[in-house]
Structures are given as C-alpha cells and as structure tokens.
C-alpha cells in the first residue's frame, strides 16, 4: 500500500503530464524518496495508479540505474569512477571507502548505514576525484577527506 | 515497381517495401533476426547488413541494414560484398559470445533460426573467451518453457506479445548486456496467444512445454497439413506425430486466414487426442456397462440393427467434417438428417446462413479483417469465441493511426518509427458487449448492455446510415450519440467491418449487425460482415441442414424410427438432460461414432471409435465460408477411422449398400453435387489422385532417423500403411519439395530449418502462398440486397427480483475438445457467476461468495465474480462444464447462499 | 556589463558561484532579447539563428537555425522544445556551470527558441545527479512564471509557454536525443529510429526540437546583438564563443569561455596551465570521451567543429581530458570502454555484445592475460561498431578513442602483451 503522502505526491506528478505513463519515472522516484528503494509491492501500486501493467513499469524501473529495485542503506554514496576521476585517483577513494564500510563496491554496510555505488562521470571533472552522498557533491577528495565526509554523514567508525 | 540492381543484375521489386523483404522475395538469402514478416523491422539485431552503392562510380559503397532501408529506383546492392559478409559474421559472433551452445539438449535444435543464420553467415570459431553471462529462468505456466541464457536479445518476443497481441505481462527488463525478457515475477503467461512465442523466438528461449513432455526432433515428426478444430476460424496447422502419439501443433501459414499465428487453445488443445477420454475400441452396451468388441462384431450387430429396413434417423455435428455429415444424411435421407444443433444454435445459424447467402456484405477473410480501416464489434467476445479473429482485429485497430503515420512519410514496415508516431493510438474501433472484453483496450469506445440493448444500439447505427430504417425508440442521449459517432466512423472508412456472431445468443444482435453492414453497402462501400460461429465446421453443418435437435426430438416422438445414428456429437450438451434421455429412449437402437467418450457415447447401444482430426482426412467450413481440407497425419494402430467410413462399412455389413464410396474424394464429390451451397467443395485441395512427377508427397522428412540410419540393419519397420484418401505417403518416400499450398506438410528449405522458411513458400514475403492461399470460399455476397430486418427489440428493463443471465465464453473451457487437453487444465476457468459491482452489493455478496442461481428449473451454486461492464440486472454465466443451463440468455433468480455459521 | 560583449555566456556569472538572480539578470539586460524576439516572428528568428552560425553544442555541431527550420510550422497540434541537460559525456562539465550559474539565461533562450518553432510546451531534461542545478533551475522557473516570462500569455504577446523540469534517473544514453524523448515519455530510454527525425515526429509523435543547454543559452545573445555580432565573436567559421574545459592532471583544471576557434595549445597551456610539475602530456581527448585522441602535435589546431574534424578527431563537447605520461593508456581505454559498455542501452547487437567484449579484452591485456588475436579482436570492433552499423551513435562514439588508441599506443599494447602485465602498476 502506498502511504497517503506517496499517493498525494504521485497525484501531483500526474497532474503535470499529458499521459499517465509519462509520470512513471517521477512516480517511482516518489516511492524511492520515501522508502529508499522501490519494493515489489510499491512497484505494483504505482503501476496501478499509472494504469500501466506492472511488467512494463518494471521494465522502465530496471532500465535506469538510479531507480533502486533493491534495498539501500540510509545513505547512498555514488563514487565517480569515470575517466578524469579514475586518472585523479578514485581507486584510492574506493579503497578507503570499502575499508571503512567493510563491504565491496555495490553493497550496503552491515549496519545498513551506507550503500556504496559506482556512478558514471558526475560532470565535475575540474574537481576530480569526486563523489556524491545523498545528492550532495564532494570534490577534490583524498582518502583523508573521505573520512571526514563519512563522519559528516553520521559514520561512527 | 522499382528496378534495383543486385550484383549488377536488374530486378523488378514492388515499391514501398524494404530491401530485406525485396531480396527475400527474389529468393536471395540474407540473414536476419529482429525483422519478422508480420511485425516488420526494428533495426535492432543489425544482422541484415548489405552494401549499397551510390552509382556506378562508387566502389566503396556503404553498409546499411536492409530491413530498415526502403527500396529505391536504381538502387545498387551487393549482398556478397566482402565487408558486408564480414560484418554479418561479426554479428553472429557477438550473438554467440554469450549463447550457451547447448544445441544438443535444446528443444529448438534442428529447427533453430539462430543455427540456420550462424550457418548462413559462415561463422564457426568463437573468439570470445570470457565468462558467459547467465540468467535465472522463470516459471511461465504450463505451456511455455523459459531458458533465458539462449536469448539473443532480438526483442521479437516483446514486440509480438505486447505490440502485436496486446499482452501486458511480458516485457524487456534492465539494460546493456543484461537485458532480460520475461515477466515481472514468475507466473503463467496471461495472453491467449503466448504459444506464438515458440515460433517467434528465433532460438530456444521460449519453447513448447507440452512438446517437451514427449519431445522429438523436427525431422522425426510425421506431419501433414491440417486445420484447427477448436473454433470456427479455421486456422491452418501442422500437427506432428511420432509413435502413434500427437506431439505438437505448429502454425501453417495461410495468408488469408491465420497468417503466422495461432491461439493457445488451438496450439495446445491437441492433447485431447492423447487423452484417456479417447474411444479406441468399439463398445457394445451390456446391462449398465459396456464391452469392447472387435470391429467385425460391432458391425455384425449394427447390420442386424439397420439391415431390417427400419427407419433410421441421423444426427451430425458442427465439429464433424462435411463428409461425415453428408454421409449421415445419405444414410438416413435428407428428411431424417439433422446437423445436431441445439434449438438455439439452429435458430442462430439459420439466420447467419440467410444473412451470408442473401446479403450484399462480404464475409471477410482474416487478411481482410487485418486490413479493415474501421471496425464495429457487435456483441461478440471474439477473444474467447474466435481468438485469432480477435488477433486480426487488434491489427485492424492500428490502421487508422498507421495511415496518419504514413502521411509523415514513414513506411508501414518501420515498426519503431510507426510506434513513435502513433503512440499506441487505436481506432476507429467501436465495440458493444455485455461485459468488458479483451478488445476493450483497442476500442475507442465500448457500449455495454445486454444483447437486446446491443441490438438496439446496432439498429440505431444502421438507422444513421440508412434513413429509411425505423427509428429506435427510447434510446438515451449517450447511446444515440455513440451510435452517430460509430456510424460516422464506418461511413468515413474505405473498408469498414462489422463483426458479430452467435456468441451473444441473440438473433436480434446478428440482425442489427447485418443491417449496419448492408446499410454501408447501400452507400457504395465494400462493407465486410464477419459472423462468428463457434465450432470448426458449424457453417459446414448448417449448409447441409440447420434444423435443431428440438425438431429431431419432435420427429422422434411422433414415432416410426428404430435406429438413431449419431456422429461426433454429444447431444447432452445441446439439449436439457431429461430431453436428451427421452430422445434417446425413443429409439430401439442408438449407434454413436465419436473419437472421445461423451455422455452420448456412454448412452449408445453401440459406440464406434472415430478418428480424431489428425487421424483422418476431411473438409471443414470456417465461418468465413472457407472450405479447407485437413489431412490425416498418422494411421492409428487400432480400429479408429473416419466416421463417414464407419457409415460406409455399416451399410456394407448390413447389405443395404446405400453408400458406395471407396475413398474420401467420392464423398466430397457426392456432397458437392448434391448440395448446391457446397458446389465448390472439391476445390478445397487437390484430390487423392494428385501426384508430382508420379509421386505422392512424403509425410516424413528425408532426414528421419530410422531405416536410413548408419545401423539401419537392426531396425525393422513394418510396411507403412497406404493412404487412399490423400496424396500423401506415411513414409519418407515421396515428393520432398514444395507441393501446392493446401498440401504443404511442413516448412523446410535448404539452409532454412526453422519455421522462418515460410518465406520460401510465399509468392512475396508476407504475401500469399505460392499457388494461392489454401481453401476455397463457398459463399460470395449477393449484388441485389436482401430486405433489412426492421424490428428492434424492446428496451431491456432490469427486474426487481430477476436477472438476465447472459452467456460468457472462455477461451479455455468453453470448447469441448481442448477441455480434454491436460496442459490446458490448469488454465481452464472454474465456474462462476459474473455480477456487476452494484448487483454484488445488492446481493450483499463479496467476491468469491457462493450465489444460488435458479433458472429454467435448475439450481446452481456458483462463486460470485465481479465482471466489469455488466449493467445492473444482468449477470454472466460462463460456458463451462458444470454450468448446465443450455440456453442463454435466460432470466433467472440469484440469491446469496446462506453463510456458514461462524 | 563588462565583458558581456566578449564573453556573453559567462560574463554575468559570479565569483562566489551563486546563481545570477532574476533582478541581476534583468539589470544586465536579461529578458530584453525575449521582448525583441516576440516582436520579430518565428521565421525571422530561425533565419537569424541560422545566419549566426550557431552550431549545436551537444557534440554533433549541427546548425541550430537549420535544425529548427525542419519543424513543419503549419502542422496542426502541439510542438515541443527540449533542453538537453543530461550532460553525462565523460570529461564534460560545461552545462552544469550554465545551469548552476545562470539559469535565467537558459530559460530566456528556451522561450525564444520555443517561440521560433511555435512550441507552447518545453522541457528541461536534467540528469539526476545535478541536484544543485535542479534547485536553482526550479527557483528560476518560479521567478520567471511570477514575472510573466512564462505562462499562458508572455509579455502580452499572445504567445504562451510552459517549461517543465524533468529530473532523470540515470543512464548516459538518455542524452541521445531520441532516447531522451523515450525517457521523457516514461519509457525505457532506447534510441528511436531516424528518420523520421524528432523535428517531424518527436515527443508523443509530435514535432520536437532538442537542443543542448549551451546552445540554448547562446540564443538570447544572438537575438539581442544580431547574427553578425555573434559570428564575429568567433575566430573561425562557427559562430560565437565556446565553453572550453580541461580536466586531468593539469595545473588548473577548469572551464573558460573563449572565442570559438581558440587553439588547443592556447586552451591547454595558457588557461589550464599545462601539465602538473613532473609530468608530460601523452595525449588528450578533445571533446568528451567519445572523440579520438590528439597530441601536442595538434596544439595549433583550432577548437571548432570543422578544424578538429580535419585533424582527425571531433570537437564534441569541447571539454578536453588530458592524459599524462604516468597513466597507463591501456587503462584509460579500458576505463572508457567500461563506461560505454555499461551505458549501452542494450538494443542493438554490436553495442550490447561488442562493447563488453572490448572492455574485457582491454582488461585482459592490462592485467597481463593477453592472448594472440586480442588486438585483432579490438581492431575488428573498431571497424565494425561504426556509424550506420549500430543503431545510434553511442557505440561509434565508444570506438573513437579505441580506434585512435590502437594506433597511438601500439607500442604500449605490445609492451603489455610482452611483459604480461601493466608496467604502470606498482
Ligand atoms: C550517446 C549519446 C549521448 C549524448 N549525450 C548528450 C548530452 O548529455 N547532452 C547533450 O546536449 N547532447 C547529448 N548528445 C547529443 C544529442 O543527441 C543531441 O544531438 C543534442 O542534444 C542536440 O543538441 P544541439 O543540436 O544543441 O547540440 C548525446 C548523443 C549521444 C549519441
Ligand atoms: S549503439 Fe545500439 S545498444 Fe548502443 S546505445 Fe545505441 S542503440 Fe543502444
Ligand atoms: S533484421 Fe535488420 S536489423 Fe534485425
């Protein structure tokens, strides 16, 4: 069941589109904003609001890498691993992050605190290497600065 | 026509098509995957690359995808160009990089388009050395097996399932090289056309699960051309047999009928032939039970029954061949032969025959249905009564938007561009039905109401088209304006189509449909009128005799008959039980010929084992009016034989010698000359005497394992039986090439082992079969119009204490034979009573709660199901076993069953 | 305002990197071009923009006015304009600056452009990760509505426009204009068949123009100052200024608005300050990841669409990636191909199956697991994943660095193969 807020926010998205399906990505993002990810039931409920077959909506959901069809932690860290950041040392950042969180890239720390994901070029190559935590960009990073960012986001290690 | 140059040689090709179609039509081999002759071009697989050159000075040329390149005057093409060839080889190499190479254990092996195309491109050595991608497979229900690792991502499955067949539970998921085709979660595929995935998929991702249970390689199947017996559409099929067992059904292309596709009832219903409900031996009644006897014994007994010269009545069947019905008629004399319709069916089909035979509207082939540019469906739930007609209607629904897209210069075959431009728009397509049907999603608007209201709605449309027709009194504004809208849409079309039929159980609905089509004809439109009839030869039977069993019972009651002979008809399904018993009791001898054990068979004094469709040859007449021959696929081991042949043997044994036929052609010819409506019957297919270079056509492939195998000396096979009725042999000896279209036993061409070899049998790709599409139309429209039907029914009024019970057909369950097919058992609907939401509330019944239904002295207890579209005061009863009310619509009373004490 | 006539796109922008507010924008002459445009009429606007020689800044460099002129202006029904703000080409960070720094400039450009093609609905297709842009553009849109620059009736002209901000959900392919339209329709972002081009059958099957953020941001200035002024800003045939960027191990990675046609050497040495201490430039990728490598031999080449093309590469987005001599060039290729392979939409065979193969082969070579034939496999892909052979331009774009890398780094490839490992790894 969608919560009232979810339902209302999706209604709002629906008002802005000429065809219901056009709101599919926005509607999925509503659920993701509330739940962190899009669970199967959430997907079905959104599909019925959009009058779309669940399979079709899932086809859309699974296409985009920033719609999460699996649970994520309280914070999502997106580390740019594309060319400029790679040349500027994103592997060192990743090494530090995986050590600190104790899980490999693509997973969620055991305490459910952080999910660590790679992301293609964040469009901030002048500040490489960069990463993003819950939508906030951090540039010119070093392994030391990574620790600070983690702490800023409630990491207790 | 355009002139193009291929390898420097000039060819004429039809304008407007793409280069791939053109080259395939000319007989060139170009490999392809995502292109499909019915779904056209997607441009995804990049397999169909060829090179084109600007002019004679251009030596470098340019690689293009032939499936998305329109032919153009003067185009210079090279298929053999080294660079193009190398690229095509690359494409296969890419597809093979992740393919599991499990051909030896793959059901598709030996008829796999991917194998064929791999061979064709010459790719042999796989350089990809990394780990292959793997997927988890899904459970997709009892019909289709899923093996995703074999997928080559051609997108054909979704393009068929969603785009062509309107399904919505199969899709593409994820992206990059993780693209996945399946359902959002495990579960049976919901589309009644899911079986086509087996043929649409170019490799072994979607395979036939029923076939899997008794698998045989394609080359070991014995096959012959056949016609589906599970509804009145008359789809052409290729059944395959081995060791006396029917193994599968494949589509047989007929451009005028089913084209490339079948429905799941037709594809998977075949297992009734293998079911324990088969009658395989003659049985004579002794006391309460029956005793199996030999053919001779049975005939001896029958000889005594009919040899004394007593009066014989014969009952035929809408599911029997024309020849069987005609043979019965000859046995009893025309006066005492009945086709075996119920009272209601008799009234409906007589009306249909009258409309078809005397009206100016043409009964369309399915090709014409697919080409219609405005459609009105009046009261017929085609998805459940004539599924492949519904599939054709889905295509017609796209024609309006397609026309608009083509005005933007988009060719009809550019599927992706058409989809973008049309945005899934439909129409003009209107429908009227008692409840929401699967075609609602392609309808611009749907009118809901009981049959009489549908008829009134239809009459109002007709009146819009022809002012001389009477005004329909008492229509509400909404209905009147919808009638105007639909009338205007039909009028604006070049090829308008009206679809109706016997499914609603209402003569008035059929009359209204006829009026509309005829009114359109009156304003110089070539209007089509398609009237659905339920069984594989309802029309064939009706053309011989269309009196109902009620009339037969009246005649029997007036006395004078000794013996009743019934063929392939369960009269208990068409008469009330008590009436059927009384009817049978009025005869001293009841002889029943059938291939399945029905209640009528159980009541017979002598029951004779008939041949199922795959075990005999005969002619069926589809509701289009097309007579089509089905051919025996294999010779059963025991005494099963065609019913007409039993009748022949019976008169022989009795010495009455009324029937003097040696072979099927004798019966067919006799029927054609005796009944003028069947005059063209003999043209349905070449006769048994037909030979190619002195040879019959081989039912078995030249690669069949067995006698010619390496150690063949150890294999002993008996001499194959002779087939007197058909120009086919039961062996690999005989003609292996391309026979005339009605005699094509399988699709195969060198290098084309899969069903895609169909293109080699067509005059032009997607066009008619060489030598014309099979079958002959028996009824053509009259130029001089029949008089309109002038009476509109009185308006429906919901009753305070009564409900109008309307019939509801189900694709799985409403048809007698497919009901016996084990794989479909799980999909067969359970009996229920359908209610509108309002009525459920009125009855204070929740979904699933038991409702007592009383009608015509019967009482049933059925779970309630909310059915969308039903109007208040109307309830739906599915046509399913366990629902014994024979005649619907009928009035009845509903009440909630007492709730069990908590 | 100072510099506005030399650096129209960025002169207004503030040192503290906060967004130019509506009043600041207006004060500097903002929305005056709109007033002028509304009096000018669509066909004339199309002509001016065509003559200005503004070429699409999304990478392909198609003449913008020409693109607009393909829109059937008398067809009934809606038309659409879309600002492509999906910027995801590796090494590219120019649209971000325009979105964050001066959203009104984009909005004004969109209103004028929409008017020029008769569109009454426009979209900004923004990538999800540009959260700051989202905030600022949303705010600017609100302001523009409040001021009557957007809405049913703009400045009493009878022309109305609604602009909606659509925030995407990832995937590089969304930047490809037809895939973008599918994404906007709520579908899987698979590219569409061309022809018909979006100008004829685009969003919802209707005529649609998709333009890059930088392209659209230029429009107000062209209308305000005329086509000739705009052409003269440039040092080459293509009109206007260009946002050039440099990333990698250079002294001053950054972004500068310079006359179109500024040479590669000038951008690299004068603005980016050359390589960091102790490093040399091995090569550079001139305009985002999907362009061929150039070297210091090409410092004299003007950065404009035609000149870079003549030099054997493409200007693309105009943001260069400098590759230093301590970075393994095979690693660079592997990283790029990994990106492309992961971002393939999965529609056509060569891209979906070919790119992962390329990526894996490069990985094997880099890690010392090369086998004979590997280079042939790479060559084969370079030749086969080419324009016209794939469904869209992603895969050919992916092959541009590979094709040139195979030539340029031949020695490095051989060394990796011979030494069974990467000499740059320690
Ligand atoms: C794979 C791929 C990705 C693209 N990504 C972008 C992008 O992020 N932003 C952009 O403006 N154009 C991108 N383009 C180019 C667009 O397809 C389109 O040409 C451009 O938005 C047109 O705008 P312009 O004419 O103003 O350059 C991409 C093209 C391809 C093939
Ligand atoms: S080249 Fe093909 S698979 Fe790759 S992104 Fe384009 S359409 Fe998709
Ligand atoms: S058949 Fe032409 S691209 Fe697939």
Coordinates of C-alpha atoms in Angstrom, one line a residue, chain A residues 88 125-128 140, chain C residues 246-256 267-281 322 324:
Chain A
X88 CA 42.9 11.5 -10.4
X125 CA 35.9 16.7 -13.7
X126 CA 37.5 20.0 -12.7
X127 CA 37.2 18.9 -9.1
X128 CA 38.2 15.2 -9.7
X140 CA 38.9 17.4 -4.8
Chain C
X246 CA 40.3 20.9 -19.3
X247 CA 40.5 18.1 -16.8
X248 CA 43.1 15.6 -15.8
X249 CA 46.5 16.3 -14.1
X250 CA 46.9 19.8 -15.4
X251 CA 47.8 22.7 -13.2
X252 CA 44.5 24.5 -13.4
X253 CA 41.6 22.2 -14.3
X254 CA 38.7 24.4 -15.3
X255 CA 36.3 25.9 -17.7
X256 CA 36.6 29.1 -19.8
X267 CA 43.5 26.4 -24.1
X268 CA 45.7 23.8 -22.7
X269 CA 48.8 25.8 -21.9
X270 CA 47.6 29.3 -21.2
X271 CA 44.3 28.6 -19.5
X272 CA 44.8 25.1 -18.0
X273 CA 48.5 25.9 -17.3
X274 CA 49.9 22.8 -18.9
X275 CA 50.7 19.6 -17.1
X276 CA 51.5 19.4 -13.4
X277 CA 55.0 19.5 -12.3
X278 CA 57.0 16.5 -13.4
X279 CA 54.5 15.2 -15.9
X280 CA 54.2 15.3 -19.6
X281 CA 51.2 15.2 -21.8
X322 CA 44.5 15.5 -20.6
X324 CA 49.6 12.3 -18.6

